[in-house]
PDB file of C-alpha atoms in Angstrom:
ATOM      1  CA  MET A  12     -56.590-111.558 -68.064  1.00  0.00           C
ATOM      2  CA  GLY A  13     -59.439-110.557 -65.781  1.00  0.00           C
ATOM      3  CA  ALA A  14     -61.369-112.492 -63.161  1.00  0.00           C
ATOM      4  CA  PRO A  15     -64.757-114.243 -63.141  1.00  0.00           C
ATOM      5  CA  ASP A  16     -67.674-112.777 -61.159  1.00  0.00           C
ATOM      6  CA  SER A  17     -69.887-115.869 -61.102  1.00  0.00           C
ATOM      7  CA  LEU A  18     -69.925-119.614 -61.670  1.00  0.00           C
ATOM      8  CA  GLY A  19     -70.979-119.071 -65.278  1.00  0.00           C
ATOM      9  CA  ASP A  20     -68.234-116.494 -65.774  1.00  0.00           C
ATOM     10  CA  MET A  21     -65.682-119.006 -64.490  1.00  0.00           C
ATOM     11  CA  LYS A  22     -66.636-121.449 -67.229  1.00  0.00           C
ATOM     12  CA  ILE A  23     -66.234-118.754 -69.879  1.00  0.00           C
ATOM     13  CA  PHE A  24     -62.954-117.598 -68.297  1.00  0.00           C
ATOM     14  CA  LEU A  25     -61.433-121.085 -68.451  1.00  0.00           C
ATOM     15  CA  LYS A  26     -62.719-121.748 -71.965  1.00  0.00           C
ATOM     16  CA  ARG A  27     -61.221-118.525 -73.345  1.00  0.00           C
ATOM     17  CA  MET A  28     -57.963-118.995 -71.444  1.00  0.00           C
ATOM     18  CA  PHE A  29     -57.309-122.514 -72.725  1.00  0.00           C
ATOM     19  CA  ARG A  30     -58.166-121.472 -76.279  1.00  0.00           C
ATOM     20  CA  ASP A  31     -55.137-119.180 -76.185  1.00  0.00           C
ATOM     21  CA  LYS A  32     -52.318-120.580 -78.328  1.00  0.00           C
ATOM     22  CA  ASN A  33     -49.776-119.033 -75.945  1.00  0.00           C
ATOM     23  CA  ILE A  34     -51.134-121.254 -73.166  1.00  0.00           C
ATOM     24  CA  ILE A  35     -52.092-124.390 -75.112  1.00  0.00           C
ATOM     25  CA  PRO A  36     -49.640-124.814 -78.032  1.00  0.00           C
ATOM     26  CA  LEU A  37     -51.925-126.927 -80.197  1.00  0.00           C
ATOM     27  CA  PRO A  38     -53.680-126.408 -83.540  1.00  0.00           C
ATOM     28  CA  LYS A  39     -56.820-124.268 -83.249  1.00  0.00           C
ATOM     29  CA  ALA A  40     -59.315-127.113 -83.593  1.00  0.00           C
ATOM     30  CA  LEU A  41     -57.604-129.150 -80.862  1.00  0.00           C
ATOM     31  CA  ARG A  42     -57.342-126.107 -78.574  1.00  0.00           C
ATOM     32  CA  TYR A  43     -61.081-125.574 -78.827  1.00  0.00           C
ATOM     33  CA  ILE A  44     -61.760-129.198 -77.938  1.00  0.00           C
ATOM     34  CA  VAL A  45     -59.299-129.141 -75.017  1.00  0.00           C
ATOM     35  CA  SER A  46     -60.632-125.815 -73.711  1.00  0.00           C
ATOM     36  CA  SER A  47     -64.186-127.129 -73.796  1.00  0.00           C
ATOM     37  CA  ILE A  48     -63.214-130.253 -71.859  1.00  0.00           C
ATOM     38  CA  ILE A  49     -61.140-128.399 -69.257  1.00  0.00           C
ATOM     39  CA  SER A  50     -63.722-125.676 -68.692  1.00  0.00           C
ATOM     40  CA  ASN A  51     -66.534-128.192 -68.206  1.00  0.00           C
ATOM     41  CA  VAL A  52     -64.491-130.373 -65.863  1.00  0.00           C
ATOM     42  CA  ARG A  53     -62.841-127.637 -63.779  1.00  0.00           C
ATOM     43  CA  TYR A  54     -65.137-124.624 -63.566  1.00  0.00           C
ATOM     44  CA  LYS A  55     -67.056-125.679 -60.431  1.00  0.00           C
ATOM     45  CA  LYS A  56     -63.906-126.601 -58.500  1.00  0.00           C
ATOM     46  CA  SER A  57     -62.143-123.432 -59.662  1.00  0.00           C
ATOM     47  CA  TRP A  58     -65.085-121.272 -58.613  1.00  0.00           C
ATOM     48  CA  ALA A  59     -65.153-122.978 -55.187  1.00  0.00           C
ATOM     49  CA  LYS A  60     -61.507-121.979 -54.688  1.00  0.00           C
ATOM     50  CA  TYR A  61     -62.362-118.368 -55.570  1.00  0.00           C
ATOM     51  CA  GLN A  62     -65.128-118.470 -52.977  1.00  0.00           C
ATOM     52  CA  LEU A  63     -62.686-119.622 -50.304  1.00  0.00           C
ATOM     53  CA  ILE A  64     -60.789-116.330 -50.611  1.00  0.00           C
ATOM     54  CA  GLY A  65     -63.925-114.217 -50.955  1.00  0.00           C
ATOM     55  CA  GLY A  66     -63.560-113.813 -54.715  1.00  0.00           C
ATOM     56  CA  SER A  67     -60.806-112.130 -56.675  1.00  0.00           C
ATOM     57  CA  PRO A  68     -59.928-108.492 -55.851  1.00  0.00           C
ATOM     58  CA  LEU A  69     -58.395-108.084 -59.324  1.00  0.00           C
ATOM     59  CA  LYS A  70     -61.210-106.099 -60.950  1.00  0.00           C
ATOM     60  CA  LYS A  71     -61.640-103.697 -58.043  1.00  0.00           C
ATOM     61  CA  GLU A  72     -57.901-103.085 -57.912  1.00  0.00           C
ATOM     62  CA  CYS A  73     -57.729-102.554 -61.677  1.00  0.00           C
ATOM     63  CA  GLU A  74     -60.620-100.076 -61.540  1.00  0.00           C
ATOM     64  CA  ALA A  75     -58.868 -98.202 -58.738  1.00  0.00           C
ATOM     65  CA  ILE A  76     -55.680 -97.990 -60.816  1.00  0.00           C
ATOM     66  CA  ALA A  77     -57.594 -96.772 -63.879  1.00  0.00           C
ATOM     67  CA  ASN A  78     -59.418 -94.117 -61.836  1.00  0.00           C
ATOM     68  CA  ALA A  79     -56.174 -92.952 -60.248  1.00  0.00           C
ATOM     69  CA  LEU A  80     -54.476 -92.684 -63.657  1.00  0.00           C
ATOM     70  CA  THR A  81     -57.408 -90.686 -65.020  1.00  0.00           C
ATOM     71  CA  GLN A  82     -57.246 -88.283 -62.078  1.00  0.00           C
ATOM     72  CA  LYS A  83     -53.461 -87.989 -62.342  1.00  0.00           C
ATOM     73  CA  THR A  84     -53.231 -87.516 -66.127  1.00  0.00           C
ATOM     74  CA  GLY A  85     -56.622 -86.167 -67.130  1.00  0.00           C
ATOM     75  CA  VAL A  86     -56.783 -88.904 -69.780  1.00  0.00           C
ATOM     76  CA  ASN A  87     -59.677 -91.375 -69.845  1.00  0.00           C
ATOM     77  CA  CYS A  88     -58.577 -94.892 -68.968  1.00  0.00           C
ATOM     78  CA  TYR A  89     -60.461 -97.906 -70.282  1.00  0.00           C
ATOM     79  CA  ILE A  90     -60.314-101.469 -68.980  1.00  0.00           C
ATOM     80  CA  GLY A  91     -60.381-104.597 -71.115  1.00  0.00           C
ATOM     81  CA  TYR A  92     -59.681-108.229 -70.243  1.00  0.00           C
ATOM     82  CA  SER A  93     -58.747-111.212 -72.358  1.00  0.00           C
ATOM     83  CA  PHE A  94     -60.816-113.802 -70.510  1.00  0.00           C
ATOM     84  CA  ALA A  95     -63.470-111.894 -68.535  1.00  0.00           C
ATOM     85  CA  ASN A  96     -65.875-108.975 -68.827  1.00  0.00           C
ATOM     86  CA  PRO A  97     -65.361-106.331 -70.033  1.00  0.00           C
ATOM     87  CA  PHE A  98     -63.737-108.222 -72.896  1.00  0.00           C
ATOM     88  CA  LEU A  99     -60.888-106.517 -74.722  1.00  0.00           C
ATOM     89  CA  GLU A 100     -62.655-106.596 -78.081  1.00  0.00           C
ATOM     90  CA  ASN A 101     -65.677-104.772 -76.615  1.00  0.00           C
ATOM     91  CA  THR A 102     -63.492-102.161 -74.945  1.00  0.00           C
ATOM     92  CA  LEU A 103     -61.763-101.411 -78.253  1.00  0.00           C
ATOM     93  CA  LYS A 104     -65.154-100.953 -79.925  1.00  0.00           C
ATOM     94  CA  GLU A 105     -66.192 -98.602 -77.117  1.00  0.00           C
ATOM     95  CA  MET A 106     -63.039 -96.539 -77.590  1.00  0.00           C
ATOM     96  CA  GLN A 107     -63.674 -96.320 -81.311  1.00  0.00           C
ATOM     97  CA  ALA A 108     -67.264 -95.191 -80.682  1.00  0.00           C
ATOM     98  CA  ASP A 109     -65.922 -92.492 -78.337  1.00  0.00           C
ATOM     99  CA  GLY A 110     -63.821 -91.084 -81.181  1.00  0.00           C
ATOM    100  CA  ILE A 111     -60.446 -92.243 -79.868  1.00  0.00           C
ATOM    101  CA  ASP A 112     -57.843 -92.975 -82.553  1.00  0.00           C
ATOM    102  CA  ASP A 113     -54.599 -93.403 -80.589  1.00  0.00           C
ATOM    103  CA  ILE A 114     -54.169 -95.574 -77.491  1.00  0.00           C
ATOM    104  CA  ILE A 115     -51.453 -96.650 -75.077  1.00  0.00           C
ATOM    105  CA  VAL A 116     -51.904-100.205 -73.827  1.00  0.00           C
ATOM    106  CA  LEU A 117     -50.710-100.714 -70.258  1.00  0.00           C
ATOM    107  CA  SER A 118     -50.548-104.409 -69.449  1.00  0.00           C
ATOM    108  CA  MET A 119     -51.122-105.282 -65.797  1.00  0.00           C
ATOM    109  CA  PHE A 120     -48.155-107.668 -65.962  1.00  0.00           C
ATOM    110  CA  PRO A 121     -44.965-105.876 -64.813  1.00  0.00           C
ATOM    111  CA  GLN A 122     -42.787-108.587 -66.387  1.00  0.00           C
ATOM    112  CA  ASN A 123     -43.269-109.409 -70.058  1.00  0.00           C
ATOM    113  CA  SER A 124     -44.147-113.016 -70.882  1.00  0.00           C
ATOM    114  CA  TYR A 125     -45.343-114.935 -73.920  1.00  0.00           C
ATOM    115  CA  SER A 126     -48.395-116.221 -72.033  1.00  0.00           C
ATOM    116  CA  THR A 127     -49.415-112.782 -70.732  1.00  0.00           C
ATOM    117  CA  THR A 128     -48.186-109.591 -72.409  1.00  0.00           C
ATOM    118  CA  ARG A 129     -47.584-111.197 -75.796  1.00  0.00           C
ATOM    119  CA  SER A 130     -51.026-112.783 -75.644  1.00  0.00           C
ATOM    120  CA  VAL A 131     -52.592-109.400 -74.856  1.00  0.00           C
ATOM    121  CA  GLU A 132     -50.794-107.727 -77.752  1.00  0.00           C
ATOM    122  CA  GLN A 133     -51.912-110.451 -80.144  1.00  0.00           C
ATOM    123  CA  ASP A 134     -55.505-109.832 -79.074  1.00  0.00           C
ATOM    124  CA  ILE A 135     -55.010-106.082 -79.565  1.00  0.00           C
ATOM    125  CA  VAL A 136     -53.830-106.692 -83.125  1.00  0.00           C
ATOM    126  CA  LYS A 137     -56.664-109.163 -83.759  1.00  0.00           C
ATOM    127  CA  PHE A 138     -59.482-106.924 -82.534  1.00  0.00           C
ATOM    128  CA  MET A 139     -58.068-103.464 -83.262  1.00  0.00           C
ATOM    129  CA  PRO A 140     -60.444-101.333 -85.383  1.00  0.00           C
ATOM    130  CA  LYS A 141     -58.784 -99.978 -88.523  1.00  0.00           C
ATOM    131  CA  ASN A 142     -58.795 -96.342 -87.421  1.00  0.00           C
ATOM    132  CA  LEU A 143     -57.121 -97.038 -84.066  1.00  0.00           C
ATOM    133  CA  HIS A 144     -53.354 -96.881 -83.553  1.00  0.00           C
ATOM    134  CA  TYR A 145     -51.637 -98.265 -80.488  1.00  0.00           C
ATOM    135  CA  SER A 146     -48.392 -98.553 -78.559  1.00  0.00           C
ATOM    136  CA  ILE A 147     -47.844-100.947 -75.662  1.00  0.00           C
ATOM    137  CA  VAL A 148     -45.874-100.725 -72.414  1.00  0.00           C
ATOM    138  CA  ASN A 149     -44.269-104.157 -72.470  1.00  0.00           C
ATOM    139  CA  GLU A 150     -42.871-104.257 -68.930  1.00  0.00           C
ATOM    140  CA  TYR A 151     -42.056-101.886 -66.130  1.00  0.00           C
ATOM    141  CA  TYR A 152     -40.643-103.908 -63.241  1.00  0.00           C
ATOM    142  CA  GLN A 153     -37.412-101.878 -63.296  1.00  0.00           C
ATOM    143  CA  GLU A 154     -39.185 -98.561 -62.803  1.00  0.00           C
ATOM    144  CA  PRO A 155     -38.090 -96.888 -59.517  1.00  0.00           C
ATOM    145  CA  LEU A 156     -41.712 -96.201 -58.527  1.00  0.00           C
ATOM    146  CA  PHE A 157     -42.575 -99.878 -58.905  1.00  0.00           C
ATOM    147  CA  ILE A 158     -39.626-100.961 -56.778  1.00  0.00           C
ATOM    148  CA  ASP A 159     -40.292 -98.270 -54.169  1.00  0.00           C
ATOM    149  CA  PHE A 160     -43.931 -99.358 -53.874  1.00  0.00           C
ATOM    150  CA  TRP A 161     -42.925-102.890 -52.913  1.00  0.00           C
ATOM    151  CA  VAL A 162     -40.201-101.698 -50.560  1.00  0.00           C
ATOM    152  CA  LYS A 163     -42.799 -99.635 -48.685  1.00  0.00           C
ATOM    153  CA  GLN A 164     -45.269-102.547 -48.559  1.00  0.00           C
ATOM    154  CA  ILE A 165     -42.624-104.916 -47.226  1.00  0.00           C
ATOM    155  CA  ASN A 166     -41.430-102.439 -44.608  1.00  0.00           C
ATOM    156  CA  LYS A 167     -45.009-101.905 -43.403  1.00  0.00           C
ATOM    157  CA  THR A 168     -45.475-105.656 -43.035  1.00  0.00           C
ATOM    158  CA  ILE A 169     -42.197-106.066 -41.139  1.00  0.00           C
ATOM    159  CA  VAL A 170     -43.202-103.322 -38.695  1.00  0.00           C
ATOM    160  CA  LYS A 171     -46.722-104.730 -38.302  1.00  0.00           C
ATOM    161  CA  THR A 172     -45.601-108.308 -37.680  1.00  0.00           C
ATOM    162  CA  ALA A 173     -42.434-107.408 -35.754  1.00  0.00           C
ATOM    163  CA  VAL A 174     -40.669-110.292 -37.493  1.00  0.00           C
ATOM    164  CA  LYS A 175     -36.953-110.584 -36.784  1.00  0.00           C
ATOM    165  CA  GLN A 176     -34.375-111.222 -39.521  1.00  0.00           C
ATOM    166  CA  PRO A 177     -36.908-111.852 -42.315  1.00  0.00           C
ATOM    167  CA  LEU A 178     -36.125-113.651 -45.536  1.00  0.00           C
ATOM    168  CA  LEU A 179     -38.138-112.482 -48.534  1.00  0.00           C
ATOM    169  CA  LEU A 180     -39.720-115.196 -50.657  1.00  0.00           C
ATOM    170  CA  PHE A 181     -40.878-113.906 -54.028  1.00  0.00           C
ATOM    171  CA  SER A 182     -43.446-116.349 -55.399  1.00  0.00           C
ATOM    172  CA  ALA A 183     -44.408-115.778 -59.043  1.00  0.00           C
ATOM    173  CA  HIS A 184     -46.821-117.551 -61.369  1.00  0.00           C
ATOM    174  CA  SER A 185     -44.871-120.196 -63.242  1.00  0.00           C
ATOM    175  CA  VAL A 186     -44.901-120.715 -67.005  1.00  0.00           C
ATOM    176  CA  PRO A 187     -44.158-123.776 -69.166  1.00  0.00           C
ATOM    177  CA  TYR A 188     -40.418-124.192 -69.601  1.00  0.00           C
ATOM    178  CA  TYR A 189     -40.703-124.499 -73.373  1.00  0.00           C
ATOM    179  CA  HIS A 190     -41.559-120.762 -73.417  1.00  0.00           C
ATOM    180  CA  ILE A 191     -38.184-120.033 -71.822  1.00  0.00           C
ATOM    181  CA  GLU A 192     -36.450-122.285 -74.356  1.00  0.00           C
ATOM    182  CA  GLU A 193     -38.167-120.297 -77.119  1.00  0.00           C
ATOM    183  CA  GLY A 194     -36.761-117.015 -75.775  1.00  0.00           C
ATOM    184  CA  ASP A 195     -39.317-115.827 -73.204  1.00  0.00           C
ATOM    185  CA  THR A 196     -37.493-113.492 -70.775  1.00  0.00           C
ATOM    186  CA  TYR A 197     -40.088-113.885 -68.003  1.00  0.00           C
ATOM    187  CA  GLU A 198     -37.987-116.041 -65.666  1.00  0.00           C
ATOM    188  CA  LYS A 199     -35.038-113.644 -65.850  1.00  0.00           C
ATOM    189  CA  ALA A 200     -37.327-110.654 -65.321  1.00  0.00           C
ATOM    190  CA  ILE A 201     -38.915-112.205 -62.235  1.00  0.00           C
ATOM    191  CA  LYS A 202     -35.517-112.934 -60.711  1.00  0.00           C
ATOM    192  CA  HIS A 203     -34.290-109.439 -61.590  1.00  0.00           C
ATOM    193  CA  SER A 204     -37.417-107.927 -59.995  1.00  0.00           C
ATOM    194  CA  ALA A 205     -36.746-109.823 -56.781  1.00  0.00           C
ATOM    195  CA  GLN A 206     -33.099-108.775 -56.782  1.00  0.00           C
ATOM    196  CA  LEU A 207     -33.929-105.087 -57.276  1.00  0.00           C
ATOM    197  CA  ILE A 208     -36.505-105.050 -54.478  1.00  0.00           C
ATOM    198  CA  ALA A 209     -34.431-107.118 -52.036  1.00  0.00           C
ATOM    199  CA  ASN A 210     -31.315-105.019 -52.655  1.00  0.00           C
ATOM    200  CA  ALA A 211     -33.285-101.822 -52.113  1.00  0.00           C
ATOM    201  CA  ILE A 212     -34.470-103.075 -48.740  1.00  0.00           C
ATOM    202  CA  ASP A 213     -31.205-104.910 -47.932  1.00  0.00           C
ATOM    203  CA  LEU A 214     -32.735-108.274 -47.062  1.00  0.00           C
ATOM    204  CA  PRO A 215     -31.908-111.852 -48.110  1.00  0.00           C
ATOM    205  CA  TYR A 216     -34.330-113.385 -50.586  1.00  0.00           C
ATOM    206  CA  GLU A 217     -35.309-116.386 -52.667  1.00  0.00           C
ATOM    207  CA  VAL A 218     -37.484-116.800 -55.755  1.00  0.00           C
ATOM    208  CA  SER A 219     -39.982-119.588 -56.379  1.00  0.00           C
ATOM    209  CA  PHE A 220     -42.837-120.327 -58.776  1.00  0.00           C
ATOM    210  CA  GLN A 221     -46.407-121.543 -58.312  1.00  0.00           C
ATOM    211  CA  SER A 222     -49.600-122.615 -60.135  1.00  0.00           C
ATOM    212  CA  LYS A 223     -48.161-125.294 -62.407  1.00  0.00           C
ATOM    213  CA  ILE A 224     -50.749-127.103 -64.526  1.00  0.00           C
ATOM    214  CA  GLY A 225     -50.301-130.574 -65.992  1.00  0.00           C
ATOM    215  CA  LYS A 226     -47.266-132.833 -66.208  1.00  0.00           C
ATOM    216  CA  MET A 227     -45.002-130.882 -68.581  1.00  0.00           C
ATOM    217  CA  LYS A 228     -41.931-129.112 -67.246  1.00  0.00           C
ATOM    218  CA  TRP A 229     -42.575-125.628 -65.831  1.00  0.00           C
ATOM    219  CA  VAL A 230     -40.203-123.039 -64.403  1.00  0.00           C
ATOM    220  CA  GLU A 231     -38.974-124.056 -60.949  1.00  0.00           C
ATOM    221  CA  PRO A 232     -38.350-124.241 -58.004  1.00  0.00           C
ATOM    222  CA  ALA A 233     -41.943-124.755 -56.899  1.00  0.00           C
ATOM    223  CA  THR A 234     -43.121-122.540 -54.056  1.00  0.00           C
ATOM    224  CA  ILE A 235     -44.454-125.495 -52.050  1.00  0.00           C
ATOM    225  CA  THR A 236     -41.050-127.217 -52.309  1.00  0.00           C
ATOM    226  CA  THR A 237     -39.230-124.049 -51.280  1.00  0.00           C
ATOM    227  CA  LEU A 238     -41.532-123.479 -48.293  1.00  0.00           C
ATOM    228  CA  THR A 239     -41.075-127.087 -47.151  1.00  0.00           C
ATOM    229  CA  ARG A 240     -37.283-126.704 -47.335  1.00  0.00           C
ATOM    230  CA  LEU A 241     -37.320-123.388 -45.472  1.00  0.00           C
ATOM    231  CA  LYS A 242     -39.595-124.801 -42.773  1.00  0.00           C
ATOM    232  CA  GLY A 243     -37.320-127.799 -42.254  1.00  0.00           C
TER     233      GLY A 243
END
């Protein structure tokens, strides 16, 4: 999806995000109206929240991953985002100009979801130049290297904090529940991810979801509710 680098970028980010039919299931004309309203109303407050955490590390982390993959494989890695610069459509044009005709799309979402990986693939199809062919890695949360990475990170944190008898709380971005009813496997994949990691490290765990928007039903339990229960 990407991340905004400025106040102006935040407005563009929100406008493009809420134009996505996988996020706002409305006819195109209505989506454009809604996205314009939301982006104008929310962009300053959203940018202020980014500033509170010193900005998003997403782009730097993604660049580091791309550079590491290039060094490891000897294959040039390009970065494209749906809602922020460099935009996916521009990256595809750049690849075409560089003479590339076959690409592997690696989504930065380990668990496939309608609102993330499917949205990315739809954009790939929409903007793909005619002479480019592609394949996509839909999800990879079950890969041993992925699980091992998180086991190592958790173990480092346990040693650093010296916490006794920890319980792991896996908090994932929620999605509207109607996606799940339509066949989205995201909720199951998140819970399976947590199970694989917790079993590998032999610790008790729970799963919760955050970042709900609006009044419609989203996947639960909410992280704030779970934290309140655990605290009590």
